CSV table of C-alpha atoms in Angstrom, one decimal:
chain,number,residue,atom,x,y,z
Q,1,MET,CA,0.0,0.0,0.0
Q,2,SER,CA,1.4,3.4,-0.9
Q,3,GLU,CA,1.9,6.1,1.7
Q,4,ARG,CA,0.0,9.4,1.8
Q,5,PRO,CA,1.8,12.2,0.0
Q,6,LEU,CA,3.6,14.6,2.2
Q,7,THR,CA,1.8,17.9,3.0
Q,8,PRO,CA,2.8,20.8,5.1
Q,9,ALA,CA,0.1,19.8,7.6
Q,10,SER,CA,1.1,16.2,7.9
Q,11,SER,CA,4.9,16.8,8.1
Q,12,GLY,CA,5.0,20.0,10.0
Q,13,ILE,CA,7.0,21.7,7.3
Q,14,ARG,CA,6.5,25.5,7.4
Q,15,GLY,CA,6.8,26.9,3.9
Q,16,ALA,CA,7.5,23.6,2.2
Q,17,TRP,CA,5.0,24.2,-0.5
Q,18,ILE,CA,6.5,27.7,-1.2
Q,19,SER,CA,9.8,26.0,-1.8
Q,20,ILE,CA,8.2,23.4,-4.1
Q,21,SER,CA,6.4,26.2,-6.0
Q,22,TYR,CA,9.6,28.1,-6.5
Q,23,LEU,CA,11.1,25.0,-8.0
Q,24,ALA,CA,8.1,24.4,-10.2
Q,25,VAL,CA,8.2,27.9,-11.6
Q,26,TRP,CA,11.9,27.7,-12.2
Q,27,ALA,CA,11.5,24.4,-14.1
Q,28,TYR,CA,8.9,26.1,-16.3
Q,29,LEU,CA,11.4,28.8,-17.2
Q,30,LEU,CA,14.3,26.3,-17.6
Q,31,TYR,CA,12.5,24.2,-20.2
Q,32,GLY,CA,10.6,27.2,-21.6
Q,33,ILE,CA,13.8,29.0,-22.8
Q,34,GLY,CA,14.5,26.2,-25.2
Q,35,SER,CA,11.0,26.5,-26.7
Q,36,ALA,CA,11.3,30.3,-26.9
Q,37,THR,CA,14.6,30.2,-28.6
Q,38,PRO,CA,13.3,29.7,-32.2
Q,39,TYR,CA,11.0,32.8,-31.8
Q,40,LEU,CA,13.9,34.8,-30.3
Q,41,ARG,CA,16.1,33.7,-33.3
Q,42,ALA,CA,13.5,34.9,-35.7
Q,43,ASP,CA,12.9,38.2,-34.0
Q,44,LEU,CA,16.6,39.1,-33.6
Q,45,HIS,CA,17.6,37.5,-37.0
Q,46,LEU,CA,20.1,35.1,-35.4
Q,47,SER,CA,21.9,32.2,-36.9
Q,48,ASP,CA,21.4,28.7,-35.5
Q,49,PHE,CA,24.8,29.0,-33.8
Q,50,GLU,CA,23.9,32.3,-32.2
Q,51,ALA,CA,20.6,31.0,-31.1
Q,52,GLY,CA,22.2,28.0,-29.5
Q,53,LEU,CA,24.5,30.2,-27.5
Q,54,HIS,CA,21.5,31.0,-25.2
Q,55,ALA,CA,21.6,27.4,-23.8
Q,56,SER,CA,25.3,27.8,-23.1
Q,57,ALA,CA,24.8,31.2,-21.5
Q,58,LEU,CA,22.1,29.8,-19.2
Q,59,ALA,CA,24.4,26.9,-18.2
Q,60,VAL,CA,27.2,29.3,-17.5
Q,61,GLY,CA,24.9,31.1,-15.1
Q,62,VAL,CA,24.0,27.9,-13.3
Q,63,LEU,CA,27.8,27.1,-13.0
Q,64,ALA,CA,28.4,30.5,-11.5
Q,65,ALA,CA,25.6,29.8,-9.0
Q,66,GLY,CA,27.2,26.5,-8.1
Q,67,PHE,CA,30.4,28.3,-7.3
Q,68,SER,CA,29.0,31.3,-5.4
Q,69,ALA,CA,25.6,30.6,-3.7
Q,70,ASP,CA,27.0,29.2,-0.5
Q,71,ALA,CA,29.5,32.0,-0.1
Q,72,ILE,CA,26.8,34.7,-0.7
Q,73,ALA,CA,24.5,33.0,1.8
Q,74,ARG,CA,27.1,33.2,4.6
Q,75,VAL,CA,27.3,36.9,4.5
Q,76,ILE,CA,23.8,38.1,3.8
Q,77,ARG,CA,20.7,38.2,6.0
Q,78,PRO,CA,18.5,35.0,6.3
Q,79,GLY,CA,16.2,34.7,3.3
Q,80,GLY,CA,18.4,37.1,1.3
Q,81,LEU,CA,19.5,34.3,-1.0
Q,82,PHE,CA,15.9,33.8,-2.1
Q,83,ASP,CA,15.4,37.5,-2.8
Q,84,LEU,CA,18.6,37.8,-4.8
Q,85,SER,CA,17.7,34.7,-6.8
Q,86,VAL,CA,14.2,36.1,-7.7
Q,87,ALA,CA,15.7,39.5,-8.6
Q,88,SER,CA,18.3,37.8,-10.9
Q,89,ILE,CA,15.6,35.7,-12.5
Q,90,VAL,CA,13.3,38.7,-13.1
Q,91,ALA,CA,16.1,40.7,-14.6
Q,92,GLY,CA,17.1,37.8,-16.8
Q,93,VAL,CA,13.6,37.3,-18.2
Q,94,VAL,CA,13.1,41.0,-18.8
Q,95,LEU,CA,16.4,41.2,-20.7
Q,96,LEU,CA,15.4,38.2,-22.8
Q,97,VAL,CA,12.0,39.4,-23.8
Q,98,LEU,CA,13.0,43.0,-24.5
Q,99,ALA,CA,16.4,42.3,-26.0
Q,100,PRO,CA,17.2,44.4,-29.1
Q,101,PHE,CA,20.2,42.4,-30.0
Q,102,LEU,CA,22.2,39.2,-29.2
Q,103,ALA,CA,24.4,40.5,-26.4
Q,104,VAL,CA,21.4,41.6,-24.3
Q,105,SER,CA,19.6,38.3,-24.8
Q,106,LEU,CA,22.7,36.3,-23.8
Q,107,ALA,CA,23.1,38.5,-20.7
Q,108,GLY,CA,19.5,37.7,-19.9
Q,109,ALA,CA,20.0,34.0,-20.3
Q,110,CYS,CA,23.1,34.1,-18.1
Q,111,LEU,CA,21.3,36.0,-15.3
Q,112,LEU,CA,18.4,33.6,-15.6
Q,113,GLY,CA,20.7,30.6,-15.0
Q,114,LEU,CA,22.5,32.4,-12.2
Q,115,GLY,CA,19.2,33.2,-10.4
Q,116,GLY,CA,17.6,29.8,-11.1
Q,117,GLY,CA,20.7,27.9,-10.0
Q,118,THR,CA,21.0,29.9,-6.8
Q,119,LEU,CA,17.3,29.4,-6.1
Q,120,GLY,CA,17.6,25.7,-6.6
Q,121,THR,CA,20.5,25.6,-4.2
Q,122,GLN,CA,18.5,27.1,-1.3
Q,123,VAL,CA,15.3,25.1,-2.2
Q,124,ASN,CA,17.1,21.8,-2.1
Q,125,VAL,CA,18.6,22.6,1.4
Q,126,HIS,CA,15.2,23.6,2.7
Q,127,LEU,CA,13.4,20.5,1.3
Q,128,VAL,CA,16.0,18.1,2.7
Q,129,ARG,CA,15.9,19.7,6.1
Q,130,SER,CA,12.1,20.0,6.2
Q,131,GLY,CA,11.6,16.4,5.1
Q,132,GLY,CA,13.9,14.8,7.7
Q,133,ASP,CA,13.6,11.1,7.3
Q,134,ASP,CA,11.1,11.6,4.6
Q,135,SER,CA,13.3,13.9,2.5
Q,136,ARG,CA,13.4,11.4,-0.3
Q,137,ARG,CA,9.7,11.5,-0.6
Q,138,LEU,CA,9.5,15.3,-0.4
Q,139,MET,CA,12.2,15.7,-3.0
Q,140,GLY,CA,10.4,13.2,-5.2
Q,141,GLN,CA,7.1,15.2,-4.9
Q,142,ALA,CA,8.9,18.5,-5.6
Q,143,ASN,CA,10.6,17.2,-8.7
Q,144,ALA,CA,7.4,15.5,-10.0
Q,145,ILE,CA,5.5,18.7,-9.7
Q,146,ALA,CA,8.4,20.5,-11.5
Q,147,MET,CA,8.1,17.9,-14.3
Q,148,ILE,CA,4.5,19.0,-14.8
Q,149,THR,CA,5.3,22.7,-15.2
Q,150,ALA,CA,8.4,21.9,-17.3
Q,151,ALA,CA,6.2,19.9,-19.7
Q,152,ALA,CA,3.6,22.7,-19.7
Q,153,ALA,CA,6.2,25.3,-20.8
Q,154,PRO,CA,6.5,24.3,-24.5
Q,155,LEU,CA,2.8,24.0,-24.8
Q,156,ALA,CA,2.1,27.5,-23.3
Q,157,ILE,CA,4.8,29.2,-25.4
Q,158,GLY,CA,3.6,27.4,-28.5
Q,159,LEU,CA,0.0,28.4,-28.0
Q,160,ALA,CA,0.9,32.0,-27.2
Q,161,ALA,CA,3.1,32.3,-30.3
Q,162,SER,CA,0.6,30.6,-32.6
Q,163,GLY,CA,-2.5,32.4,-31.5
Q,164,TYR,CA,-1.3,36.0,-30.9
Q,165,ASN,CA,2.5,35.9,-31.7
Q,166,ALA,CA,2.8,36.7,-28.0
Q,167,TRP,CA,5.4,34.2,-26.9
Q,168,ARG,CA,6.9,36.7,-24.6
Q,169,ALA,CA,3.8,36.7,-22.5
Q,170,ALA,CA,4.3,33.1,-21.6
Q,171,LEU,CA,7.7,34.0,-20.1
Q,172,ILE,CA,6.4,37.1,-18.3
Q,173,LEU,CA,3.8,35.2,-16.4
Q,174,PRO,CA,6.4,33.3,-14.3
Q,175,ILE,CA,7.8,36.6,-13.1
Q,176,MET,CA,4.4,37.4,-11.5
Q,177,ALA,CA,4.4,33.9,-9.9
Q,178,PHE,CA,7.9,34.5,-8.4
Q,179,LEU,CA,6.9,37.9,-7.0
Q,180,ALA,CA,3.7,36.4,-5.5
Q,181,LEU,CA,5.7,33.5,-3.9
Q,182,THR,CA,8.2,35.9,-2.5
Q,183,ALA,CA,5.5,38.0,-0.9
Q,184,LEU,CA,3.9,34.8,0.6
Q,185,ARG,CA,7.1,33.2,1.8
Q,186,PRO,CA,7.1,32.8,5.6
Q,187,ARG,CA,9.3,35.3,7.3
Q,188,GLU,CA,11.1,34.4,10.6
Q,189,SER,CA,12.5,36.7,13.1
Q,190,SER,CA,16.2,37.3,12.4
Q,191,PRO,CA,19.0,39.4,13.8
Q,192,SER,CA,19.5,42.8,12.3
Q,193,ARG,CA,23.0,41.8,11.1
Q,194,PRO,CA,23.7,38.8,8.9
Q,195,VAL,CA,24.7,35.6,10.6
Q,196,ARG,CA,28.2,34.7,9.6
Q,197,VAL,CA,28.5,30.9,9.1
Q,198,PRO,CA,32.0,29.5,8.6
Q,199,ARG,CA,32.8,27.6,5.4
Q,200,ALA,CA,32.4,23.8,6.0
Q,201,ARG,CA,34.6,21.2,4.3
Q,202,LEU,CA,32.9,18.6,2.1
Q,203,PRO,CA,34.0,15.1,2.8
Q,204,THR,CA,35.6,12.8,0.2
Q,205,ALA,CA,32.4,10.7,0.0
Q,206,TYR,CA,30.5,13.8,-1.2
Q,207,TRP,CA,32.7,14.1,-4.3
Q,208,PHE,CA,31.9,10.6,-5.3
Q,209,VAL,CA,28.2,11.5,-5.1
Q,210,TRP,CA,28.9,14.8,-6.9
Q,211,LEU,CA,30.4,12.9,-9.9
Q,212,LEU,CA,27.3,10.6,-9.8
Q,213,LEU,CA,25.1,13.6,-10.1
Q,214,VAL,CA,27.1,14.9,-13.0
Q,215,LEU,CA,26.7,11.6,-14.8
Q,216,GLY,CA,23.0,11.3,-13.9
Q,217,VAL,CA,22.1,14.8,-15.2
Q,218,SER,CA,24.2,14.1,-18.3
Q,219,ILE,CA,22.1,11.1,-19.0
Q,220,GLU,CA,18.9,13.1,-18.5
Q,221,PHE,CA,19.7,16.0,-20.8
Q,222,SER,CA,21.3,13.8,-23.5
Q,223,PHE,CA,17.9,12.1,-23.7
Q,224,VAL,CA,16.1,15.4,-23.6
Q,225,PHE,CA,18.2,17.0,-26.4
Q,226,TRP,CA,18.8,14.0,-28.7
Q,227,SER,CA,16.1,11.4,-28.3
Q,228,SER,CA,13.8,12.8,-31.0
Q,229,THR,CA,16.8,12.9,-33.4
Q,230,ILE,CA,17.8,9.2,-32.9
Q,231,VAL,CA,14.2,8.0,-33.0
Q,232,GLY,CA,13.7,9.8,-36.3
Q,233,LYS,CA,16.9,8.3,-37.7
Q,234,ARG,CA,16.3,4.7,-36.6
Q,235,THR,CA,12.5,4.4,-37.3
Q,236,GLY,CA,12.1,6.8,-40.2
Q,237,VAL,CA,9.1,8.6,-38.7
Q,238,SER,CA,8.4,12.3,-39.3
Q,239,ASP,CA,10.0,15.0,-37.2
Q,240,ALA,CA,6.6,15.6,-35.5
Q,241,ASP,CA,6.1,12.0,-34.7
Q,242,ALA,CA,9.6,11.7,-33.4
Q,243,THR,CA,9.1,14.6,-31.1
Q,244,LEU,CA,5.8,13.1,-29.9
Q,245,LEU,CA,7.6,9.8,-29.1
Q,246,ALA,CA,10.4,11.7,-27.3
Q,247,SER,CA,7.9,13.2,-24.9
Q,248,LEU,CA,7.5,9.6,-23.5
Q,249,PHE,CA,10.8,10.1,-21.8
Q,250,MET,CA,9.4,13.1,-19.9
Q,251,ALA,CA,6.3,11.0,-19.1
Q,252,GLY,CA,8.5,8.3,-17.7
Q,253,MET,CA,10.4,10.9,-15.6
Q,254,PHE,CA,7.1,12.1,-14.2
Q,255,VAL,CA,5.8,8.6,-13.3
Q,256,GLY,CA,9.1,7.8,-11.6
Q,257,ARG,CA,9.3,10.9,-9.5
Q,258,ALA,CA,5.7,10.8,-8.6
Q,259,ALA,CA,6.2,7.2,-7.4
Q,260,ILE,CA,9.2,8.4,-5.2
Q,261,GLY,CA,7.0,11.2,-3.9
Q,262,ARG,CA,4.3,8.6,-3.0
Q,263,GLY,CA,6.9,6.7,-0.9
Q,264,PHE,CA,7.7,3.9,-3.4
Q,265,GLY,CA,10.9,2.2,-2.4
Q,266,GLY,CA,11.0,4.1,0.9
Q,267,ARG,CA,12.3,1.0,2.7
Q,268,ARG,CA,14.9,0.4,0.1
Q,269,SER,CA,18.5,1.6,0.3
Q,270,PRO,CA,19.1,4.8,-1.8
Q,271,ARG,CA,22.0,2.9,-3.4
Q,272,LEU,CA,19.7,0.1,-4.5
Q,273,ILE,CA,17.3,2.6,-6.0
Q,274,LEU,CA,20.1,4.4,-7.8
Q,275,SER,CA,21.5,1.2,-9.2
Q,276,ALA,CA,18.1,0.1,-10.4
Q,277,GLY,CA,17.5,3.5,-12.0
Q,278,LEU,CA,20.8,3.5,-13.8
Q,279,GLY,CA,20.2,-0.1,-15.0
Q,280,MET,CA,16.7,0.9,-16.3
Q,281,ALA,CA,18.1,4.0,-18.0
Q,282,MET,CA,20.7,2.0,-19.7
Q,283,LEU,CA,18.1,-0.6,-20.8
Q,284,GLY,CA,15.9,2.2,-22.2
Q,285,ALA,CA,18.9,3.8,-24.0
Q,286,SER,CA,19.8,0.4,-25.5
Q,287,LEU,CA,16.3,-0.2,-26.9
Q,288,VAL,CA,16.2,3.3,-28.5
Q,289,CYS,CA,19.6,2.6,-30.0
Q,290,ILE,CA,18.8,-0.8,-31.6
Q,291,SER,CA,15.2,-0.4,-32.4
Q,292,THR,CA,13.8,0.4,-35.9
Q,293,MET,CA,10.2,0.0,-34.6
Q,294,PRO,CA,8.4,3.0,-33.2
Q,295,ALA,CA,6.6,1.0,-30.5
Q,296,VAL,CA,9.9,-0.5,-29.2
Q,297,SER,CA,11.5,3.0,-29.3
Q,298,ALA,CA,8.6,4.3,-27.3
Q,299,LEU,CA,9.1,1.7,-24.7
Q,300,GLY,CA,12.8,2.5,-24.5
Q,301,LEU,CA,12.1,6.2,-24.0
Q,302,PHE,CA,9.6,5.6,-21.3
Q,303,LEU,CA,11.9,3.1,-19.5
Q,304,GLY,CA,14.8,5.6,-19.9
Q,305,GLY,CA,12.7,8.3,-18.2
Q,306,LEU,CA,11.5,6.0,-15.5
Q,307,GLY,CA,15.0,5.0,-14.6
Q,308,THR,CA,16.5,8.5,-14.9
Q,309,ALA,CA,13.8,9.9,-12.7
Q,310,ALA,CA,15.4,8.7,-9.5
Q,311,LEU,CA,19.0,9.9,-10.2
Q,312,TRP,CA,18.6,13.6,-9.3
Q,313,PRO,CA,16.3,13.5,-6.2
Q,314,VAL,CA,17.6,10.4,-4.7
Q,315,GLY,CA,21.2,11.3,-5.6
Q,316,LEU,CA,20.7,14.6,-3.7
Q,317,THR,CA,19.5,12.8,-0.6
Q,318,VAL,CA,22.7,10.7,-0.7
Q,319,ALA,CA,24.8,13.8,-1.2
Q,320,PHE,CA,23.3,15.5,1.8
Q,321,ALA,CA,23.6,12.4,3.9
Q,322,SER,CA,27.3,12.3,3.1
Q,323,SER,CA,27.9,15.9,4.3
Q,324,PRO,CA,25.6,16.5,7.3
Q,325,GLY,CA,27.7,19.4,8.5
Q,326,ALA,CA,27.9,21.2,5.2
Q,327,GLN,CA,24.5,21.1,3.6
Q,328,LEU,CA,24.5,24.6,2.0
Q,329,GLU,CA,27.9,23.8,0.4
Q,330,ALA,CA,26.7,20.4,-0.7
Q,331,SER,CA,23.6,21.9,-2.4
Q,332,ALA,CA,25.7,24.6,-4.1
Q,333,ARG,CA,28.1,22.1,-5.5
Q,334,ALA,CA,25.2,19.9,-6.6
Q,335,THR,CA,24.0,22.9,-8.6
Q,336,LEU,CA,27.5,23.1,-10.1
Q,337,ALA,CA,27.2,19.5,-11.0
Q,338,SER,CA,24.0,20.1,-12.9
Q,339,GLY,CA,25.5,23.1,-14.7
Q,340,VAL,CA,28.5,21.1,-15.8
Q,341,ALA,CA,26.3,18.3,-17.1
Q,342,VAL,CA,23.9,20.6,-19.0
Q,343,LEU,CA,26.8,22.6,-20.5
Q,344,VAL,CA,29.0,19.6,-21.6
Q,345,ALA,CA,26.9,16.5,-22.2
Q,346,PRO,CA,24.5,17.5,-25.0
Q,347,SER,CA,27.3,19.3,-26.8
Q,348,ALA,CA,29.6,16.4,-26.5
Q,349,LEU,CA,27.0,14.0,-27.9
Q,350,GLY,CA,26.4,16.5,-30.7
Q,351,LEU,CA,30.1,16.6,-31.6
Q,352,ALA,CA,30.2,12.8,-31.5
Q,353,SER,CA,27.1,12.7,-33.7
Q,354,ASP,CA,28.8,14.9,-36.3
Q,355,ALA,CA,31.9,12.6,-36.2
Q,356,VAL,CA,30.4,9.1,-36.2
Q,357,GLY,CA,26.6,9.6,-36.5
Q,358,VAL,CA,23.9,9.9,-33.9
Q,359,VAL,CA,23.3,6.2,-33.5
Q,360,SER,CA,26.9,5.4,-32.6
Q,361,ALA,CA,27.1,8.6,-30.5
Q,362,TRP,CA,24.1,7.4,-28.5
Q,363,LEU,CA,26.3,4.7,-27.0
Q,364,ILE,CA,27.8,7.6,-24.9
Q,365,ILE,CA,24.6,7.5,-22.8
Q,366,ILE,CA,25.1,3.8,-22.0
Q,367,ALA,CA,28.7,4.5,-21.2
Q,368,LEU,CA,27.6,7.3,-18.8
Q,369,GLY,CA,25.3,4.8,-17.0
Q,370,ALA,CA,28.1,2.2,-16.7
Q,371,GLY,CA,30.4,4.9,-15.3
Q,372,ALA,CA,27.8,6.0,-12.8
Q,373,LEU,CA,27.3,2.5,-11.6
Q,374,ALA,CA,31.1,2.2,-11.1
Q,375,VAL,CA,31.2,5.5,-9.2
Q,376,LEU,CA,28.2,4.4,-7.0
Q,377,ALA,CA,30.0,1.1,-6.1
Q,378,MET,CA,33.1,3.1,-5.1
Q,379,THR,CA,31.3,5.7,-3.0
Q,380,PRO,CA,32.0,5.4,0.7
Q,381,ARG,CA,29.0,5.0,2.9
Q,382,PRO,CA,28.1,8.2,4.8
Q,383,PRO,CA,27.8,8.3,8.6
Q,384,ALA,CA,24.3,7.7,9.7
Q,385,GLY,CA,22.2,10.0,11.9
Q,386,SER,CA,24.3,13.1,11.8
Q,387,PRO,CA,22.1,16.2,12.3
Q,388,ALA,CA,22.4,19.4,10.3
Q,389,PRO,CA,24.1,22.2,12.1
Q,390,GLU,CA,21.6,24.5,13.8
Q,391,ASN,CA,23.3,27.7,12.7
Q,392,ALA,CA,23.1,27.0,9.0
Q,393,PRO,CA,21.1,29.5,6.9
Q,394,GLN,CA,17.4,28.8,6.9
Q,395,LEU,CA,14.5,29.7,4.7
Q,396,SER,CA,12.9,32.8,5.9
């Protein structure tokens, strides 16, 4: 029997749904930028290369957040990291939708990545602390909800563009959501001066998990960027049908994260869940690689999404467990891991595709899964039952 979903009332989590909502709106923007890029390219008369630079600029912003979020949080007032994140996101979106030329739109994409990455850093810390022993479930729920908004972004932008050529409106609406969430976010009493929290050292075990996160996000975004291409090549279906089939990967991701949020596998070791997820992702990637039948490709994509679903939320809980005295630093470096993966993996697969063809290049995903299994096997087990430091920055 499945367990009831976590709710603020049932778990005593003050402000948990605000954090989840922040994550959901950020997911909408993260996936929406890719859908908005063709319209931005047309309006600014950009080349394909210039349009593609927006994804790189966004990833650079996420990387910067991974390097700096914890340092900023140590010297500003409690809750200030949320406010700075929202300000950066709002500025980034405004620059994107009002950009008169490429340099401005690239600056907007970078600011968006910086704000979103910093926001994700703080949200992850808050969710793991709020969830306690149920943090895996809470992370699963948060990421499942984020999958819904991420999937809604291309639809909303497409409808706005086709109906009224108002694709910018679909990006401005999240700004209003962020401002509303910031106004509603619970405030706690805090000292008039910022609380200085010393830098904590991340243990060796954390860096094994960090590499696991890099590999897991690399698998996810390689699927996201390239699955429609390989399905079209292998099965011969139209571009529209290939894109439709590729959406099954996202469907599998949603099902997997929703299951984690419902408590599925709650009694199982996180390592076992990660191992099973990696195995299923590799199986799905293998089916996509060898199949010339759309139905088999569809199954492979769904299985790939189902397996990949666990890698980020469960990997994060392992990362936090490995560094109980340095949770903010752990979250910031996890953001860095995602930025590295998003910046490098799809581009590397694209370069390999140009050199040897997309079918042969697809084997990189299977190699990433095998590497992640090896890293997981070598990861030292974290100490159990170590509480988070009481003076770490909190959501406020």
